[in-house]
Amino acid sequence: MMNLFANSFTYPVGSKKKTKIAAPIAAPLTTEDLVMDSEVDAPFFRSLEKEGIYLNQEQLQAVRSLEGPHLLVAGAGAGKTRVLTARASYILTYQKEVEPNQILLLTFTKKAANEMIERMKKMPHLSEETVDKIDSGTFHSFLLRLLRENGYRQRILSSDRYRQIILKDILKSLKLHELYAAETVLATISHWKSQMMQPDHIELSNRTEKELAACYLAYEEWKQENDYLDFDDILLETYDLFLKAPGYAAALRDQYRYISIDEFQDTNRIQDAIMKILTHDTSNVIFVGDPDQLIYSFNSCSNDFILNLQDFYPTLKTITLTTNYRSNQLIVGAANKVISFNKNRIDKSSDVIGEVEDAIWYSRPADTEEEASWITSHLMEEQKRRVLNDFAILYRTHSTSRAIVDELVYKEIPFIIYGNDTLFYENGFIVPLLAHLRLLVNEDDLEAIAEMAPTCYVSRDVAYQNAKDYAELNPDKPAIFSLLQLQVSEFQKRQIVNRLSLLKQLKTKKPREVIQHLRKAFYNKHVEAREREVDTMQKEYVQEILNEFEASSKRFDTTHEYILFIDRIISIYHGMEELRKDPNAEAVQLMSIHQAKGLEFPTVFLIGASEGIMPHASATNADQQKDRVTGTTSLEAIEEERRLLYVGMTRAENELFISSPRRYHDKEVDTCHFLLQTYS
């Protein structure tokens, strides 16, 4: 069995500097040393210490700083939740005229909001009854309550699946269902809304924008007719309410004497506009965030809002929490150096509370298959003495996880994939190709016939119903021949005849050869012909997905064997639903770096740290991409890729393995230049 440590180094392969990078050790002073018993608020901090809550100098400053606007720059693992809960408790203890309902705590996730409330209930001086009176919750839950108080009774369209069904119906009605994916259209609409753009505000400079704007308008009309709001509408409607009722907005400003807003780096234009109505330039508001952890620009978030706070709040005071209590000295040291090369940030460097000798290892496997093999072999060894949910495998893009998922299935290691991503083999660009392989194994597969049909310019629904009827009338004949009975144009018939002929020629080929032939013969051109859908995605991602599908078939000699394996993975993936519900499930945790934000794990494997994967190819030529919805420049995109690496690294508590495959999709690739730059 392979030993991962034996194939790893304490510096990236290819780097000039062969030394470890250690973060400085933090000053050991806490409130126990910093707050004298003679001080007025000493009893408060002594009571916290009895509960095991000790604050360092910067945390203490943040708790005591109550008047006027503040920015709390909270680095990774810096204990910001401890500070915010202690600060709210401090306000209620020493600001006697302040009632609990005059404090507003806003977070960006329900989990974070619940955690803050539970921690506050354990604080000395605060009863559960008092905490329950504090106004806290997510941005959306708070604003929805305001709308309800003002007579808004629309139902909330909260289900992503239901929204996709609505969009699919709209796309069909506009005869655009073969050109766009519902998820892609919804993402575009959400971006426009976050920029406060109504359908009639959109500059219709090309056919794609006209069609997407038509979808947007139809979606808004459907919601209005059916009395629904979606999550984006909660923000827009609240903003509109504040403009129409300035007296109401003023009353809220008077009510909330202390406001804290968490994760402010993840703010978009509409959220920023709302907060500037709810506060004024001298409000007692504390913005909490870290520009180094902005990784959601695809959701229209921008660092501009947190970096330019001083423009609106001229008396803003900045407090920086620098001590990382999560990760060890070497992990933090390397992460500090990685992120220091970004320009659009607030300068800071984290320190730690203890020394270690080894904690971070770099590897340079031949390819993603070898990368996956090394990691799973290490997991099998560790499984004998540690629980599997100590381990997380993080990746830049969903398709990058394909090899590791395959290997985990092979070695029967329990795992859970987190997030709402579709399984790789169920991706919309993979399914039509996979349908062709399925038909090589089973010519009576009705679903595969339907999925193949659009590549011959025939409707899925028509092909499926026709195949079903044909199979019932001709039980002794392969259902795939039903395609020849369709009443279609000469062009479509020619496509069908050629396709059936091609499949016959590929019967004895290995699955990788089959995929290569299909792509060369028609599928690459077919994807390019889906110009309008691909325009709204980054083309690099589409090619990456197809290349990864081809790579996934390398180890199989027969198509039948490959299909059986894919079906096994699909079955295991959908069987994960029960595992996901169990917070104590013993399974390796897989997720994208985006999904890992805010989480921490004893051991992290950060895979795919090679050029073209991280930073992703789409970032290096962002200036040339007309299909980037957010209009990000290459410089901005590269800085976000570096932030992604930083966030991924700082999820690890004790051990961090960073792997940089030498080959990716049959091409030689360099180690991620962020790492080489760090060790230069």
XYZ file of C-alpha atoms in Angstrom:
680
model
C 0.000 0.000 0.000
C 1.373 3.447 -0.940
C 2.596 5.771 1.785
C 1.483 9.318 1.049
C 4.185 10.851 3.257
C 6.894 8.932 1.352
C 5.741 10.598 -1.868
C 5.385 14.078 -0.410
C 7.620 17.075 0.287
C 7.559 19.985 2.710
C 7.727 22.388 -0.237
C 6.066 22.390 -3.705
C 7.897 20.451 -6.410
C 9.539 22.955 -8.749
C 9.910 25.704 -6.155
C 13.191 27.553 -5.654
C 13.009 27.879 -1.886
C 13.179 24.525 -0.059
C 12.202 25.752 3.380
C 9.188 25.655 5.636
C 7.251 28.882 6.164
C 6.171 29.360 9.758
C 3.702 31.929 11.074
C 4.863 34.024 14.053
C 3.786 33.043 17.535
C 1.110 35.312 19.013
C 1.619 37.205 22.235
C 0.193 34.991 25.008
C -1.684 37.835 26.697
C -5.440 37.456 27.280
C -8.064 39.304 29.301
C -6.639 37.576 32.351
C -3.524 39.737 31.855
C -5.023 42.688 30.011
C -8.001 43.559 32.252
C -7.102 44.651 35.755
C -9.457 43.763 38.617
C -9.754 47.455 39.384
C -11.381 48.223 36.027
C -15.129 48.818 35.915
C -15.815 46.001 33.476
C -13.445 43.486 35.109
C -16.327 41.403 36.591
C -17.637 40.815 33.078
C -14.348 39.417 31.771
C -13.693 37.434 34.965
C -17.068 35.734 34.467
C -16.151 34.916 30.845
C -12.860 33.422 31.982
C -14.694 31.156 34.419
C -16.520 29.780 31.362
C -13.212 29.242 29.534
C -13.652 32.324 27.330
C -10.409 34.300 27.102
C -10.038 37.199 24.669
C -6.784 38.433 23.183
C -5.919 42.122 22.867
C -7.638 42.703 19.490
C -10.716 40.718 20.535
C -10.938 42.713 23.758
C -10.701 45.965 21.797
C -13.562 44.831 19.518
C -15.789 43.922 22.481
C -15.206 47.272 24.180
C -15.516 49.423 21.016
C -19.191 50.283 20.906
C -19.650 53.822 19.625
C -19.673 54.665 15.923
C -18.996 52.545 12.832
C -16.342 49.824 12.968
C -14.824 47.331 10.563
C -13.691 44.090 12.190
C -11.280 42.381 9.819
C -11.506 38.779 10.989
C -8.911 36.478 9.472
C -9.455 32.740 9.124
C -9.958 31.014 12.483
C -9.703 34.320 14.374
C -12.644 33.724 16.736
C -15.050 36.293 15.310
C -18.157 34.492 16.628
C -16.698 34.583 20.128
C -16.134 38.328 19.740
C -19.623 39.087 18.395
C -21.405 37.100 21.088
C -19.231 38.583 23.859
C -19.787 42.061 22.407
C -23.584 41.709 22.438
C -23.419 40.458 26.021
C -21.147 43.374 26.950
C -23.579 45.894 25.438
C -26.509 44.517 27.431
C -24.420 44.424 30.612
C -22.986 47.943 30.479
C -25.360 49.906 28.237
C -28.270 49.782 30.698
C -30.571 51.885 28.530
C -30.287 49.431 25.606
C -33.016 46.806 25.256
C -32.308 43.408 23.615
C -34.609 44.232 20.682
C -32.435 47.256 19.907
C -29.580 44.966 18.924
C -29.528 43.543 15.395
C -27.174 40.684 14.476
C -27.139 39.766 10.793
C -25.391 36.737 9.318
C -25.343 35.236 5.841
C -26.274 31.635 6.704
C -28.882 30.081 8.966
C -26.222 27.826 10.487
C -24.095 30.824 11.521
C -27.141 32.613 12.955
C -28.130 29.576 15.037
C -24.576 29.090 16.277
C -24.396 32.707 17.417
C -27.669 32.455 19.343
C -26.666 29.183 21.035
C -23.322 30.634 22.099
C -24.977 33.750 23.472
C -27.307 31.647 25.622
C -24.218 30.207 27.313
C -22.815 33.653 28.066
C -22.790 34.832 31.692
C -25.181 37.699 32.470
C -27.547 36.694 29.651
C -30.715 34.683 30.165
C -32.245 32.641 27.351
C -35.251 34.969 27.500
C -33.012 37.998 26.909
C -31.161 36.368 24.028
C -34.429 35.407 22.361
C -35.388 39.088 22.279
C -32.252 40.052 20.328
C -33.059 40.538 16.662
C -30.839 38.050 14.860
C -30.898 35.982 11.723
C -29.841 35.898 8.129
C -30.105 38.892 5.853
C -33.053 37.281 4.083
C -34.960 36.134 7.187
C -34.719 39.589 8.770
C -35.851 41.415 5.628
C -38.684 38.937 5.025
C -39.987 39.682 8.513
C -39.987 43.390 7.684
C -41.970 42.708 4.524
C -44.493 40.577 6.436
C -44.930 43.382 8.983
C -45.768 45.678 6.091
C -48.444 43.496 4.560
C -46.482 41.469 2.015
C -48.207 38.089 1.912
C -46.640 36.425 -1.131
C -45.408 32.864 -0.779
C -41.655 32.351 -0.976
C -40.329 30.369 -3.888
C -37.600 28.666 -1.856
C -37.144 25.376 -3.707
C -34.399 25.450 -6.352
C -35.976 22.425 -7.992
C -39.371 24.116 -8.274
C -37.756 27.259 -9.723
C -36.010 25.097 -12.314
C -39.317 23.439 -13.231
C -40.894 26.882 -13.716
C -37.971 28.020 -15.883
C -38.098 24.827 -17.948
C -41.772 25.512 -18.693
C -40.939 29.112 -19.607
C -38.094 27.986 -21.871
C -40.455 25.561 -23.624
C -43.084 28.255 -24.100
C -40.437 30.532 -25.646
C -39.072 27.620 -27.730
C -35.675 28.002 -26.060
C -35.600 24.735 -24.079
C -33.079 23.095 -26.417
C -30.736 26.079 -26.124
C -30.541 26.929 -22.427
C -30.339 25.078 -19.117
C -32.814 26.324 -16.504
C -30.032 26.560 -13.879
C -27.978 28.811 -16.140
C -30.901 31.153 -16.810
C -31.738 31.369 -13.101
C -28.122 32.247 -12.278
C -28.182 35.027 -14.874
C -31.489 36.399 -13.562
C -30.126 36.328 -9.997
C -27.042 38.264 -11.107
C -29.182 40.941 -12.761
C -31.331 41.257 -9.649
C -28.313 41.575 -7.361
C -27.265 44.513 -9.556
C -30.795 45.958 -9.144
C -31.549 45.504 -12.854
C -35.167 44.936 -13.878
C -35.925 43.254 -17.251
C -36.391 46.627 -18.941
C -33.021 47.896 -17.582
C -30.912 45.311 -19.405
C -28.861 46.428 -22.358
C -29.853 44.036 -25.142
C -26.644 44.016 -27.141
C -26.931 40.519 -28.610
C -29.357 37.673 -29.249
C -28.442 35.855 -26.030
C -29.221 38.861 -23.852
C -32.531 39.405 -25.623
C -33.565 35.786 -25.064
C -32.439 35.739 -21.434
C -34.211 39.043 -20.776
C -37.379 37.514 -22.258
C -37.014 34.586 -19.839
C -36.492 37.054 -16.972
C -39.647 38.980 -17.896
C -41.714 35.781 -18.219
C -40.390 34.539 -14.861
C -41.363 37.792 -13.151
C -44.819 37.682 -14.733
C -45.319 34.078 -13.579
C -44.440 34.982 -9.998
C -46.741 37.978 -10.008
C -49.638 35.946 -11.407
C -49.076 33.159 -8.871
C -48.325 35.435 -5.889
C -44.724 34.367 -5.285
C -41.448 36.035 -4.345
C -38.033 34.414 -4.639
C -35.021 35.088 -2.398
C -33.706 37.856 -4.633
C -37.104 39.560 -4.501
C -36.918 39.740 -0.704
C -33.979 42.130 -1.061
C -35.432 44.109 -3.948
C -38.868 44.483 -2.376
C -37.362 45.623 0.924
C -35.245 48.222 -0.842
C -38.326 49.426 -2.718
C -40.287 49.542 0.563
C -37.595 51.726 2.163
C -37.690 54.136 -0.782
C -41.492 54.360 -0.715
C -41.671 54.687 3.080
C -38.644 56.712 4.229
C -40.306 57.256 7.604
C -40.360 53.498 8.185
C -36.669 53.209 7.298
C -35.889 56.079 9.686
C -37.805 54.338 12.475
C -35.708 51.213 11.979
C -32.521 53.285 12.153
C -33.717 54.687 15.463
C -34.754 51.284 16.804
C -31.512 49.414 16.129
C -28.921 51.153 18.266
C -26.308 48.445 17.704
C -25.961 46.491 14.467
C -23.424 43.823 13.505
C -23.177 42.345 10.029
C -21.143 39.194 9.519
C -19.343 38.044 6.330
C -19.586 41.517 4.851
C -17.028 40.663 2.170
C -19.784 38.552 0.577
C -21.986 41.578 -0.027
C -23.476 42.548 -3.365
C -24.868 45.836 -4.616
C -28.453 45.432 -3.364
C -27.346 44.289 0.115
C -24.950 47.212 0.404
C -27.691 49.635 -0.653
C -30.075 48.268 2.000
C -27.483 48.553 4.772
C -26.784 52.170 3.837
C -30.483 52.912 4.322
C -30.629 51.072 7.658
C -27.607 52.977 9.002
C -26.120 56.456 8.812
C -22.530 57.628 8.839
C -22.278 57.646 12.645
C -24.336 54.533 13.446
C -23.102 52.025 16.008
C -22.556 49.383 13.359
C -19.796 46.812 13.128
C -19.056 45.215 9.769
C -17.292 41.879 10.093
C -15.434 40.264 7.224
C -12.188 39.388 5.536
C -11.472 40.571 1.984
C -9.042 37.650 1.678
C -11.999 35.263 1.882
C -14.207 36.697 -0.855
C -14.724 33.741 -3.209
C -18.265 34.372 -4.475
C -17.877 36.928 -7.246
C -19.950 34.598 -9.445
C -22.823 35.505 -7.077
C -22.146 39.191 -7.794
C -20.312 39.767 -4.505
C -17.555 42.338 -4.587
C -14.696 43.362 -2.303
C -15.388 46.979 -3.256
C -18.113 47.286 -0.617
C -15.955 46.249 2.345
C -12.830 48.009 1.071
C -14.661 51.305 0.457
C -16.670 51.507 3.696
C -14.755 54.626 4.757
C -16.342 56.557 1.865
C -19.792 56.290 3.469
C -18.642 56.042 7.110
C -15.845 58.653 7.393
C -15.296 57.980 11.126
C -14.939 54.221 10.553
C -12.412 52.534 12.854
C -10.748 49.282 11.789
C -9.826 46.471 14.192
C -7.977 43.443 12.836
C -8.134 39.999 14.442
C -4.864 38.374 13.435
C -4.468 35.299 15.634
C -5.568 32.064 13.948
C -6.817 29.593 16.561
C -7.813 26.965 13.995
C -4.743 26.038 11.974
C -1.194 25.353 13.075
C 1.974 27.368 12.524
C 3.108 25.935 9.183
C -0.331 25.930 7.574
C -0.928 29.549 8.593
C 2.597 30.560 7.554
C 2.183 29.205 4.044
C -1.350 30.644 3.729
C -0.129 34.082 4.866
C 2.527 34.082 2.169
C 0.125 32.854 -0.545
C -2.408 35.623 0.026
C 0.210 38.369 0.482
C 0.641 38.574 -3.302
C -2.921 39.899 -3.768
C -3.209 43.667 -4.189
C -6.937 44.286 -3.626
C -7.010 43.539 0.104
C -6.478 44.882 3.609
C -2.901 44.149 4.611
C -2.721 41.652 7.456
C -0.771 38.569 8.495
C -1.993 35.948 10.937
C -0.056 34.573 13.875
C -0.702 31.384 15.882
C -0.544 30.142 19.464
C 1.835 27.175 19.169
C 4.758 25.662 17.276
C 4.805 22.478 15.168
C 7.507 20.649 13.220
C 5.471 19.193 10.338
C 1.979 19.947 9.147
C 1.914 20.654 5.421
C 3.009 18.357 2.592
C 3.111 18.838 -1.181
C 2.958 16.082 -3.785
C 3.400 15.929 -7.551
C 1.589 12.800 -8.801
C 1.707 11.789 -12.459
C -1.998 12.541 -13.012
C -5.335 12.762 -11.222
C -5.645 8.958 -11.173
C -2.354 8.583 -9.293
C -3.355 11.486 -7.062
C -6.576 9.679 -6.165
C -4.780 6.374 -5.614
C -2.248 7.915 -3.209
C -4.937 9.661 -1.177
C -7.250 6.666 -0.900
C -4.338 4.389 0.076
C -3.457 6.813 2.848
C -7.094 6.914 3.977
C -7.214 3.115 4.164
C -4.157 3.149 6.430
C -5.521 5.948 8.603
C -8.950 4.298 8.862
C -7.416 1.778 11.275
C -6.737 4.462 13.897
C -8.856 7.503 13.031
C -12.448 8.263 12.119
C -13.014 9.018 8.455
C -14.954 12.224 9.054
C -11.676 13.791 10.249
C -10.717 13.944 6.560
C -11.908 16.379 3.909
C -10.997 16.393 0.232
C -11.370 19.837 -1.334
C -11.238 20.765 -5.015
C -11.521 23.792 -7.273
C -14.227 22.515 -9.633
C -16.728 19.707 -9.466
C -15.249 17.834 -12.436
C -11.849 17.752 -10.693
C -13.337 15.410 -8.083
C -14.205 12.740 -10.659
C -11.037 10.648 -10.231
C -11.104 10.704 -6.426
C -14.786 9.718 -6.361
C -14.093 6.824 -8.739
C -11.201 5.638 -6.557
C -13.194 5.883 -3.326
C -15.851 3.691 -4.930
C -13.216 1.203 -6.111
C -11.702 0.905 -2.634
C -15.084 0.929 -0.892
C -14.240 3.867 1.363
C -17.397 5.590 2.667
C -17.699 9.182 1.506
C -20.185 12.005 1.270
C -20.241 14.650 -1.449
C -21.612 17.904 -0.075
C -23.294 20.718 -1.936
C -25.994 20.923 -4.582
C -23.769 19.924 -7.479
C -25.050 17.339 -9.911
C -23.005 14.152 -9.933
C -20.331 14.352 -12.627
C -21.862 11.541 -14.717
C -25.259 13.285 -14.611
C -23.964 16.594 -15.971
C -26.053 17.958 -18.847
C -23.096 17.894 -21.257
C -22.141 14.331 -20.286
C -25.580 12.717 -20.440
C -25.969 12.764 -24.273
C -22.530 11.190 -24.765
C -23.196 8.646 -22.038
C -26.502 7.794 -23.746
C -24.582 6.694 -26.844
C -22.432 4.368 -24.728
C -25.527 2.981 -23.027
C -27.036 2.198 -26.430
C -23.920 0.231 -27.381
C -24.686 -1.977 -24.380
C -28.480 -1.997 -24.585
C -30.321 -0.924 -27.747
C -33.638 -1.058 -25.861
C -32.728 1.667 -23.356
C -35.598 4.132 -23.874
C -34.083 6.855 -21.668
C -30.809 6.663 -23.597
C -32.667 6.936 -26.907
C -34.404 10.076 -25.636
C -31.135 11.605 -24.387
C -29.365 10.845 -27.654
C -32.150 12.281 -29.842
C -31.362 16.026 -29.455
C -27.890 15.426 -30.920
C -29.799 14.386 -34.074
C -31.964 17.528 -33.741
C -34.988 15.529 -32.576
C -37.018 16.366 -29.451
C -36.360 14.189 -26.394
C -40.069 13.848 -25.621
C -40.974 12.889 -29.180
C -38.162 10.343 -29.372
C -39.063 8.777 -26.020
C -42.769 8.378 -26.758
C -42.049 7.046 -30.238
C -39.528 4.523 -28.843
C -41.962 3.408 -26.157
C -44.757 2.853 -28.700
C -42.365 1.080 -31.075
C -41.105 -1.255 -28.337
C -44.655 -2.277 -27.412
C -45.552 -3.026 -31.042
C -42.200 -4.631 -31.958
C -40.964 -6.504 -28.868
C -38.496 -8.564 -30.935
C -36.770 -5.567 -32.533
C -34.252 -3.194 -30.875
C -36.025 -0.029 -29.718
C -33.230 2.100 -31.171
C -34.653 1.393 -34.643
C -37.684 3.458 -33.632
C -35.665 6.532 -34.580
C -35.882 5.451 -38.219
C -39.692 5.550 -38.041
C -39.905 9.190 -36.980
C -41.646 11.631 -39.312
C -38.806 14.130 -39.582
C -37.031 16.238 -42.177
C -34.485 14.782 -44.590
C -31.728 16.512 -42.646
C -32.828 14.934 -39.352
C -33.249 11.516 -40.981
C -29.739 11.756 -42.390
C -28.411 12.517 -38.913
C -30.201 9.500 -37.452
C -28.992 7.112 -40.178
C -25.413 8.315 -39.832
C -25.571 8.004 -36.048
C -26.860 4.447 -36.069
C -24.169 3.550 -38.575
C -21.515 5.121 -36.360
C -22.720 3.223 -33.305
C -22.521 -0.032 -35.239
C -18.868 0.719 -36.114
C -18.038 1.445 -32.458
C -19.442 -1.777 -31.008
C -16.043 -3.391 -30.402
C -14.113 -0.281 -29.451
C -12.889 0.490 -25.938
C -14.979 3.136 -24.156
C -12.309 5.833 -24.428
C -12.045 5.237 -28.174
C -15.839 5.408 -28.416
C -15.931 8.802 -26.655
C -13.090 10.131 -28.819
C -14.853 9.013 -32.018
C -18.183 10.496 -30.918
C -16.596 13.834 -30.032
C -14.642 14.030 -33.267
C -17.512 12.849 -35.466
C -20.215 15.225 -34.206
C -20.382 15.987 -30.486
C -17.823 18.785 -30.266
C -19.603 20.533 -33.133
C -22.971 19.843 -31.497
C -21.796 21.522 -28.271
C -20.478 24.512 -30.199
C -23.829 24.738 -31.979
C -25.482 25.155 -28.584
C -23.976 28.621 -28.789
C -26.496 30.424 -26.668
C -26.278 28.048 -23.711
C -22.504 27.833 -23.845
C -22.322 31.637 -24.155
C -23.732 31.862 -20.641
C -21.215 29.343 -19.300
C -17.460 29.542 -19.548
C -16.384 27.444 -22.495
C -13.348 26.157 -20.618
C -15.650 24.449 -18.117
C -17.559 22.663 -20.875
C -14.388 21.344 -22.520
C -13.009 20.440 -19.091
C -16.089 18.340 -18.369
C -15.878 16.523 -21.715
C -12.133 15.915 -21.354
C -12.672 14.577 -17.852
C -15.373 12.208 -19.096
C -12.934 10.880 -21.676
C -10.243 10.495 -19.010
C -12.624 8.626 -16.716
C -12.972 5.768 -19.231
C -9.236 5.040 -19.590
C -9.084 2.127 -17.177
C -11.934 0.136 -18.771
C -11.567 -2.382 -21.593
C -15.255 -2.693 -22.455
C -18.131 -0.248 -22.626
C -20.296 -2.665 -20.655
C -17.799 -2.674 -17.798
C -17.651 1.132 -17.856
C -21.433 1.547 -17.801
C -21.736 -0.864 -14.864
C -19.193 1.206 -12.943
C -20.943 4.503 -13.695
C -24.287 3.077 -12.597
C -22.689 1.896 -9.377
C -21.344 5.383 -8.677
C -24.737 6.961 -9.443
C -26.424 4.502 -7.070
C -23.907 5.194 -4.287
C -24.202 8.943 -4.795
C -27.976 8.940 -4.476
C -27.676 6.599 -1.499
C -25.719 9.327 0.288
C -28.886 11.204 1.160
C -29.233 9.314 4.456
C -25.529 9.733 5.263
C -25.830 13.484 4.677
C -28.599 13.693 7.271
C -26.360 12.133 9.929
C -23.908 14.725 11.310
C -21.880 11.904 12.900
C -21.636 9.693 9.812
C -18.201 8.104 9.496
C -17.294 9.056 5.967
C -14.691 11.103 4.128
C -16.102 14.536 3.280
C -15.816 15.800 -0.291
C -16.695 19.312 -1.362
C -15.574 22.241 -3.455
C -13.566 24.977 -1.751
C -16.603 27.234 -2.169
C -18.721 24.782 -0.186
C -16.017 24.417 2.501
C -16.051 28.137 3.344
C -16.605 28.545 7.090
C -15.801 24.902 7.871
C -12.729 23.270 9.414
C -11.289 19.752 9.405
C -8.390 18.025 11.218
C -6.899 16.866 7.890
C -7.439 18.410 4.459
C -6.421 17.087 1.047
C -6.405 19.987 -1.411
C -6.298 18.373 -4.842
C -5.656 19.720 -8.326
C -3.251 22.539 -7.397
C -1.899 22.730 -10.953
C -2.029 25.428 -13.616
C -5.287 25.287 -15.556
C -7.101 23.766 -12.577
C -6.038 26.247 -9.885
C -5.859 28.941 -11.054
C -8.541 27.790 -13.433
C -8.013 28.360 -17.151
C -11.106 30.590 -17.211
C -9.395 33.065 -14.869
C -6.208 33.522 -16.862
C -8.058 34.788 -19.943
C -11.091 36.388 -18.302
C -10.604 39.593 -20.291
C -11.323 37.716 -23.530
C -14.437 35.942 -22.238
C -17.634 37.541 -23.395
C -19.648 34.918 -21.522
C -18.522 35.923 -18.008
C -21.782 37.249 -16.581
C -20.071 39.312 -13.892
C -17.636 40.996 -16.299
C -14.627 40.099 -14.149
C -11.198 41.145 -15.429
C -8.237 38.752 -15.554
C -6.552 40.530 -12.647
C -9.691 40.269 -10.507
C -10.208 36.654 -11.529
C -6.620 35.673 -10.680
C -6.870 37.352 -7.288
C -10.048 35.400 -6.571
C -8.312 32.163 -7.546
C -5.556 32.997 -5.055
C -8.199 33.665 -2.403
C -9.687 30.255 -3.164
C -6.330 28.611 -2.485
C -6.021 30.618 0.739
C -9.500 29.599 1.910
C -8.823 25.957 1.045
C -5.537 25.933 2.973
C -7.029 27.558 6.063
C -9.739 24.902 6.394
C -7.069 22.529 7.757
C -6.418 22.356 11.486
C -3.525 19.892 11.869
C -2.524 18.425 8.498
C -2.671 19.792 4.977
C -1.789 17.837 1.836
C -1.608 19.830 -1.392
C -1.398 17.818 -4.588
C -0.347 19.148 -8.019
C -0.764 16.556 -10.819
C 1.881 16.727 -13.586
C -0.550 15.821 -16.353
C -4.125 16.932 -16.777
C -6.234 15.717 -19.687
C -3.126 14.385 -21.460
C -1.273 17.706 -21.187
C 1.785 18.563 -19.085
C 0.851 21.201 -16.493
C 2.978 23.178 -14.057
C 2.539 23.321 -10.318
C 0.123 26.109 -9.345
C 2.155 29.296 -9.728
C 0.672 30.685 -6.502
C 2.608 27.981 -4.650
C 5.810 28.444 -6.640
C 5.564 32.197 -6.048
C 5.146 31.560 -2.322
C 8.360 29.534 -2.182
C 10.407 31.721 -4.555
